[in-house]
Amino acid sequence: MILVTGGAGFIGSNYVIQAITRGNQKVINLDKLTYAGNLETLKKIESNPYYRFIQGDIGDRILLPEILNKFQPIAVINFAAESHVDRSIHGPGEFIETNVVGTFNLLESVRAYYESLSEEVRAQFRFLHVSTDEVYGTLSPDAPAFTENHPYEPNSPYAASKAASDHLVRAWFHTYGLPGITTNCSNNYGPYQFPEKLIPLMIYNALNKKSLPVYGDGLQVRDWLYVGDHCDALEVVLRNGRIGETYNIGGNNEKTNISVVKTICYLLDQLSPRKDHKSYIDQIEYVRDRLGHDRRYAIDANKIRKDLGWSPQETFETGIEKTIRWYLSNPDWVHSVISGSYREWIAKQYKH
Ligand code: NAD
Ligand code: DAU
């Protein structure tokens, strides 16, 4: 039995579906169901006897001890977070509340539970904290990719809040012996990603005759990883990772934003051509840049490859085509997650 937090979001739901489908793990999924959490995603496993959903906040110091004591998980995987950089610029408060204070409260609940376990069970217990490469800050064009030893230099409120949470996990290991492991992953893409992030937003806008808003000059670089590969890496870290360590996870797929957007356009031109036979490229529009926009991220994933034998299965080319085909086949999912608050967010973020 494992406790997954934030398992109704993008990466967490992919992880939960994968774990339940493989049939080797019972999963309790605790999620607050913010705008980013969608039970629609989990419909196909909701009645599986190995799966149970509980709505709640990682910071709830009454609910968490109840769940931990009742279900006695052997591991906690913490995906729960506010995750969108642009939203953190408009309103950093919720990011501090969930990512910093929430992680602190979760660690305290888990620590009390961990201390109540027998020595034998404690030896197996893990707290896996899912974090991001954004904690390392930005890279110049020729700088080597981020290793686990790169200094923390977060630049956005989101990145700073995740950096703080990583530090808490580290301190709870060193001070209290809570067996934490932190992973720092690059940009994910794939099924069930909320259409506020670059790739699903571009697919949705293209198909709905809206403009494709590229920030600044579009030459910022991100290192893309297919979400299924991230979930496999987390599984490997959970089973074989060393406590107190951090592992970088990345796909070795550095791309400029404009090249990602053009790739999406060319694939859509083939898979779902516009009625007027023009290219989706015509919908690209350069818009004002994100404040404090990090120029380049790149992950050096040698440690997890060498120590734990993980490497990604998908290239960017195979992963992006799979992703586009998934969005084309699942318009109902997109419609179900787009609420009034989604439309308010888009109007605020992309107003001229
Ligand atoms: P997401 O925004 O899609 O999902 C976050 C989930 O957490 C949602 O289901 C939301 O309802 C839930 N949640 C939010 N606050 C909560 C709280 N207080 N208590 C319980 N649940 C809460 O995020 P994602 O893209 O799936 O990211 C998951 C994790 O992975 C995050 O910690 C993020 O920082 C990290 N990460 C994301 C990426 C990426 O590219 N998306 C890359 C590296 C790391
Ligand atoms: O690097 C890992 C991080 O990747 C995760 O920790 C975050 O949770 C996740 O949201 C993601 O952060 P980014 O800010 O890199 O992702 P986003 O999809 O928001 O943007 C990717 C790039 O595309 C970034 O350089 C900004 C740009 N962009 C984004 C949007 C939404 C645009 O040019 N136009 C847009 O409309």
XYZ file of C-alpha atoms and ligand atoms in Angstrom:
432
model
C 0.000 0.000 0.000
C 1.371 3.404 -0.937
C -0.048 6.855 -0.298
C 0.099 9.139 -3.329
C -0.635 12.830 -2.817
C -1.738 14.965 -5.776
C -2.703 11.857 -7.738
C -5.546 13.613 -9.561
C -3.118 15.988 -11.299
C -1.128 15.405 -14.459
C 1.905 13.359 -13.361
C 0.286 11.883 -10.252
C -2.674 10.486 -12.216
C -0.361 8.964 -14.822
C 1.589 7.371 -11.965
C -1.529 6.037 -10.209
C -3.050 4.641 -13.412
C 0.256 2.949 -14.245
C 0.592 1.431 -10.750
C -3.002 0.162 -10.682
C -2.902 -1.129 -14.253
C 0.271 -3.088 -13.535
C -1.648 -4.549 -10.599
C 1.223 -4.841 -8.178
C 0.443 -2.053 -5.742
C -2.486 -0.776 -3.670
C -2.796 2.985 -3.898
C -4.508 5.562 -1.691
C -4.792 8.798 -3.631
C -5.120 11.955 -1.505
C -5.866 15.077 -3.518
C -7.406 18.432 -2.666
C -8.938 18.704 -6.146
C -7.816 22.208 -6.980
C -8.484 23.434 -10.526
C -5.604 21.112 -11.595
C -7.025 17.928 -10.094
C -9.596 16.005 -12.102
C -11.350 12.795 -11.106
C -12.453 12.359 -14.716
C -8.868 11.271 -15.405
C -9.169 8.411 -12.922
C -12.593 7.136 -14.051
C -11.244 3.920 -15.547
C -9.675 2.783 -12.254
C -12.119 4.281 -9.738
C -13.795 0.976 -8.905
C -10.600 -1.097 -8.855
C -10.304 -2.766 -5.424
C -6.611 -1.799 -5.258
C -7.484 1.897 -5.530
C -9.074 4.404 -3.187
C -9.531 8.181 -3.522
C -9.712 10.592 -0.586
C -10.286 14.316 -1.064
C -8.112 16.339 1.293
C -5.202 18.686 1.842
C -1.613 17.498 2.489
C -1.470 20.173 5.190
C -4.416 18.767 7.168
C -2.876 17.648 10.472
C -6.040 15.792 11.528
C -6.812 13.948 8.287
C -3.245 12.847 7.481
C -2.593 10.984 10.758
C -6.005 9.279 10.345
C -5.138 8.114 6.823
C -1.604 7.032 7.713
C -2.638 5.101 10.809
C -5.601 3.458 9.135
C -3.972 2.380 5.863
C -0.365 1.909 7.072
C 1.351 2.788 3.777
C 4.887 1.558 3.180
C 5.671 4.701 1.167
C 4.375 8.205 0.522
C 4.910 9.824 -2.889
C 4.296 13.548 -2.777
C 3.126 14.977 -6.110
C 0.768 17.526 -4.523
C 1.729 21.081 -5.400
C 0.765 24.260 -7.128
C 2.723 23.716 -10.335
C 2.209 26.516 -12.875
C 4.912 29.206 -13.030
C 2.647 31.870 -14.577
C 0.073 31.432 -11.814
C 2.850 31.787 -9.220
C 3.715 35.164 -10.728
C 0.109 36.390 -10.458
C -0.477 34.924 -6.991
C 2.466 33.450 -5.065
C 0.547 32.993 -1.787
C -1.013 29.636 -2.641
C 2.389 28.339 -3.725
C 3.872 29.123 -0.322
C 0.814 27.670 1.387
C 0.789 24.316 -0.417
C 4.374 23.789 -1.548
C 6.116 25.062 1.597
C 3.688 25.010 4.539
C 1.777 22.019 3.126
C 4.973 19.998 2.659
C 6.078 20.926 6.184
C 2.777 19.710 7.638
C 2.883 16.552 5.536
C 6.424 15.807 6.724
C 5.378 16.264 10.336
C 2.393 13.902 9.948
C 4.574 11.340 8.176
C 7.327 11.677 10.786
C 4.918 10.889 13.634
C 3.598 7.880 11.707
C 7.129 6.697 10.809
C 8.196 6.864 14.454
C 5.244 4.639 15.407
C 6.350 1.840 13.045
C 8.344 -1.226 13.995
C 12.045 -1.187 13.200
C 11.521 -3.742 10.449
C 8.845 -1.672 8.695
C 10.816 1.538 9.188
C 13.702 -0.011 7.257
C 11.436 -0.336 4.213
C 9.535 2.961 4.533
C 10.208 5.751 1.985
C 9.059 9.360 1.520
C 9.528 10.216 -2.153
C 9.303 13.929 -2.903
C 8.642 14.806 -6.542
C 10.382 18.037 -7.444
C 11.624 20.023 -10.393
C 14.753 21.142 -12.241
C 13.568 24.758 -11.825
C 15.128 24.822 -8.340
C 18.541 25.080 -10.060
C 17.715 28.360 -11.834
C 18.672 29.115 -15.409
C 21.578 28.047 -17.673
C 23.549 30.032 -20.245
C 23.543 28.490 -23.755
C 26.867 26.629 -23.401
C 26.739 25.734 -19.711
C 26.765 22.030 -18.808
C 23.405 20.514 -17.828
C 22.264 20.541 -14.178
C 23.779 17.794 -12.036
C 22.554 16.973 -8.523
C 25.408 19.142 -7.205
C 24.319 22.306 -8.987
C 23.566 25.109 -6.497
C 19.933 25.946 -5.815
C 19.156 29.292 -7.534
C 15.357 29.391 -7.973
C 14.017 32.377 -9.904
C 10.209 32.224 -9.850
C 7.921 32.073 -6.821
C 7.012 28.530 -7.930
C 10.674 27.462 -8.149
C 11.483 29.096 -4.792
C 8.578 27.294 -3.128
C 9.698 23.942 -4.555
C 13.303 24.643 -3.494
C 12.073 25.319 0.043
C 10.153 22.032 0.051
C 13.253 20.142 -1.126
C 15.234 21.673 1.734
C 12.594 20.584 4.225
C 12.753 16.985 2.971
C 16.549 17.077 3.250
C 16.432 18.499 6.774
C 13.824 15.961 7.944
C 16.205 13.212 6.790
C 19.309 14.684 8.415
C 17.649 15.774 11.643
C 14.963 13.155 12.273
C 16.108 10.287 10.051
C 12.902 10.366 7.967
C 13.922 8.281 4.917
C 13.273 10.862 2.207
C 14.429 10.875 -1.403
C 13.926 13.841 -3.744
C 13.719 13.727 -7.526
C 14.272 16.805 -9.698
C 12.710 16.363 -13.114
C 12.613 18.420 -16.300
C 9.481 19.454 -18.257
C 6.941 16.662 -18.663
C 4.365 16.240 -21.413
C 1.816 13.570 -22.321
C -1.805 12.541 -21.667
C -3.922 14.343 -19.036
C -1.827 17.523 -18.833
C -3.968 20.539 -18.003
C -4.219 22.863 -21.029
C -2.518 25.814 -19.320
C 0.982 24.330 -19.921
C 2.782 24.924 -23.212
C 2.142 21.684 -25.129
C -1.536 20.993 -24.316
C -2.359 24.714 -24.560
C -0.906 24.862 -28.076
C -2.772 21.716 -29.182
C -6.057 22.998 -27.728
C -5.679 26.499 -29.160
C -4.663 25.238 -32.592
C -7.693 22.958 -32.876
C -10.006 25.689 -31.600
C -8.843 28.352 -34.071
C -7.166 30.432 -31.356
C -3.746 32.073 -31.532
C -0.658 30.169 -30.343
C 0.947 32.571 -27.812
C 4.756 32.272 -27.781
C 6.403 34.280 -24.982
C 9.176 36.737 -25.929
C 11.413 35.519 -28.757
C 10.460 31.854 -28.284
C 14.122 30.847 -27.999
C 13.970 29.711 -24.370
C 15.051 26.083 -24.022
C 13.303 23.319 -22.070
C 14.363 19.656 -21.730
C 11.284 17.514 -22.446
C 10.424 14.140 -20.893
C 7.418 11.949 -21.696
C 5.340 11.533 -18.534
C 5.364 7.706 -18.677
C 9.163 7.775 -18.566
C 9.019 10.047 -15.501
C 6.634 7.607 -13.786
C 8.971 4.680 -14.562
C 11.887 6.646 -13.101
C 9.918 7.332 -9.907
C 9.114 3.643 -9.581
C 12.822 2.800 -9.883
C 13.811 5.466 -7.335
C 11.135 4.273 -4.920
C 12.375 0.686 -5.113
C 16.127 1.155 -5.333
C 16.996 4.802 -4.607
C 19.243 5.604 -1.653
C 17.626 7.469 1.217
C 18.790 11.042 1.750
C 19.810 11.321 -1.925
C 18.461 13.393 -4.788
C 18.105 12.137 -8.381
C 17.808 14.267 -11.504
C 15.402 12.927 -14.145
C 15.414 14.168 -17.728
C 14.905 13.106 -21.306
C 17.956 14.640 -22.982
C 15.584 16.503 -25.306
C 16.534 20.170 -25.277
C 14.262 22.185 -27.573
C 13.479 25.854 -28.041
C 9.847 26.728 -27.373
C 9.306 27.919 -30.921
C 10.585 24.620 -32.334
C 8.200 22.697 -30.039
C 5.267 24.846 -31.200
C 6.212 24.409 -34.868
C 6.536 20.631 -34.413
C 3.013 20.561 -32.951
C 1.751 22.592 -35.930
C 3.378 20.319 -38.531
C 2.037 17.167 -36.833
C -1.456 18.642 -36.581
C -1.249 19.645 -40.273
C -0.888 15.916 -41.026
C -3.122 14.384 -38.371
C -5.988 16.905 -38.300
C -5.588 19.412 -41.161
C -7.298 22.814 -41.033
C -10.434 23.033 -43.159
C -8.887 25.873 -45.218
C -5.771 23.695 -45.872
C -3.500 26.365 -44.409
C -0.885 25.426 -41.818
C -1.475 25.845 -38.078
C 1.816 27.779 -38.177
C -0.277 30.802 -39.272
C -1.834 30.870 -35.773
C 1.516 31.522 -34.009
C 1.614 34.892 -32.261
C 4.560 36.299 -30.299
C 3.296 37.821 -27.045
C 4.868 39.667 -24.114
C 7.416 37.619 -22.183
C 6.946 35.940 -18.788
C 8.432 38.008 -15.923
C 11.854 36.664 -14.872
C 11.622 34.003 -17.605
C 14.366 31.362 -17.192
C 16.257 31.027 -20.467
C 17.374 27.415 -20.430
C 16.948 24.200 -18.422
C 18.840 20.978 -19.128
C 19.148 17.881 -16.971
C 22.185 15.660 -16.595
C 20.515 12.312 -15.787
C 23.725 10.279 -15.526
C 23.325 9.484 -11.841
C 19.952 7.749 -12.158
C 21.115 5.989 -15.330
C 24.354 4.692 -13.810
C 23.186 3.979 -10.245
C 19.640 2.753 -10.895
C 19.686 1.710 -14.561
C 16.868 4.027 -15.689
C 16.780 5.696 -19.095
C 13.816 7.088 -21.037
C 12.011 4.930 -23.602
C 10.487 7.737 -25.668
C 12.307 10.210 -27.882
C 10.721 13.638 -28.224
C 9.564 12.678 -31.724
C 7.730 9.509 -30.592
C 6.405 11.109 -27.403
C 5.004 14.244 -29.015
C 3.192 12.282 -31.727
C 1.678 9.961 -29.092
C 0.612 13.013 -27.080
C -1.025 14.782 -30.014
C -2.859 11.598 -31.016
C -4.079 11.268 -27.404
C -5.466 14.835 -27.345
C -7.120 14.296 -30.736
C -8.790 11.122 -29.433
C -9.853 12.601 -26.082
C -11.628 15.932 -26.711
C -14.173 15.018 -24.010
C -11.462 14.945 -21.345
C -10.313 18.425 -22.381
C -13.878 19.754 -22.286
C -14.458 18.220 -18.865
C -11.459 19.981 -17.291
C -12.074 23.381 -18.852
C -14.275 25.222 -16.391
C -15.307 28.831 -15.985
C -12.221 29.412 -13.849
C -10.041 28.103 -16.716
C -11.545 30.682 -19.043
C -10.998 33.436 -16.450
C -7.330 32.395 -16.119
C -6.747 32.442 -19.885
C -8.391 35.878 -20.209
C -6.185 37.283 -17.419
C -2.914 35.723 -18.583
C -3.180 36.464 -22.306
C -4.879 39.879 -22.272
C -3.130 42.326 -24.589
P -0.572 19.426 -11.414
O -0.750 20.871 -11.135
O -1.111 18.866 -12.678
O -1.239 18.559 -10.233
C -1.089 18.898 -8.888
C -2.118 18.088 -8.097
O -1.945 18.395 -6.701
C -3.569 18.432 -8.432
O -4.324 17.255 -8.580
C -4.053 19.249 -7.232
O -5.441 19.109 -6.988
C -3.226 18.631 -6.113
N -3.039 19.533 -4.973
C -2.694 20.840 -5.003
N -2.610 21.328 -3.747
C -2.890 20.290 -2.907
C -2.929 20.157 -1.500
N -2.701 21.196 -0.704
N -3.239 18.956 -0.981
C -3.494 17.882 -1.784
N -3.484 17.963 -3.133
C -3.166 19.144 -3.694
O 0.964 19.141 -11.269
P 1.900 18.119 -12.073
O 2.351 18.762 -13.318
O 1.244 16.809 -12.104
O 3.147 18.085 -11.083
C 3.192 17.153 -10.008
C 4.466 17.404 -9.213
O 5.591 17.228 -10.065
C 4.578 18.815 -8.648
O 5.139 18.746 -7.375
C 5.519 19.532 -9.597
O 6.241 20.512 -8.924
C 6.412 18.396 -10.049
N 6.998 18.510 -11.397
C 6.199 18.797 -12.473
C 6.776 18.830 -13.756
C 5.958 19.129 -14.993
O 6.522 19.335 -16.055
N 4.633 19.155 -14.913
C 8.145 18.592 -13.915
C 8.915 18.316 -12.783
C 8.314 18.266 -11.529
O 11.011 22.280 -15.664
C 10.011 21.623 -14.936
C 8.801 22.506 -14.835
O 8.197 22.511 -16.123
C 7.798 22.054 -13.784
O 8.391 22.136 -12.518
C 6.534 22.927 -13.822
O 5.576 22.431 -12.909
C 5.974 22.874 -15.229
O 4.865 23.730 -15.313
C 7.033 23.291 -16.239
O 7.369 24.688 -16.087
P 7.563 25.648 -17.365
O 7.335 27.033 -16.951
O 8.828 25.334 -18.077
O 6.353 25.087 -18.291
P 5.258 25.819 -19.193
O 4.550 24.726 -19.939
O 4.444 26.787 -18.428
O 6.164 26.610 -20.216
C 7.138 25.966 -21.016
C 7.854 27.048 -21.794
O 6.938 27.608 -22.745
C 8.322 28.215 -20.934
O 9.568 28.693 -21.437
C 7.252 29.278 -21.133
C 6.764 29.022 -22.541
N 5.343 29.325 -22.802
C 4.409 28.803 -21.953
C 3.055 29.078 -22.136
C 2.021 28.511 -21.189
C 4.972 30.104 -23.878
O 5.832 30.555 -24.679
N 3.649 30.371 -24.084
C 2.667 29.911 -23.243
O 1.466 30.211 -23.467
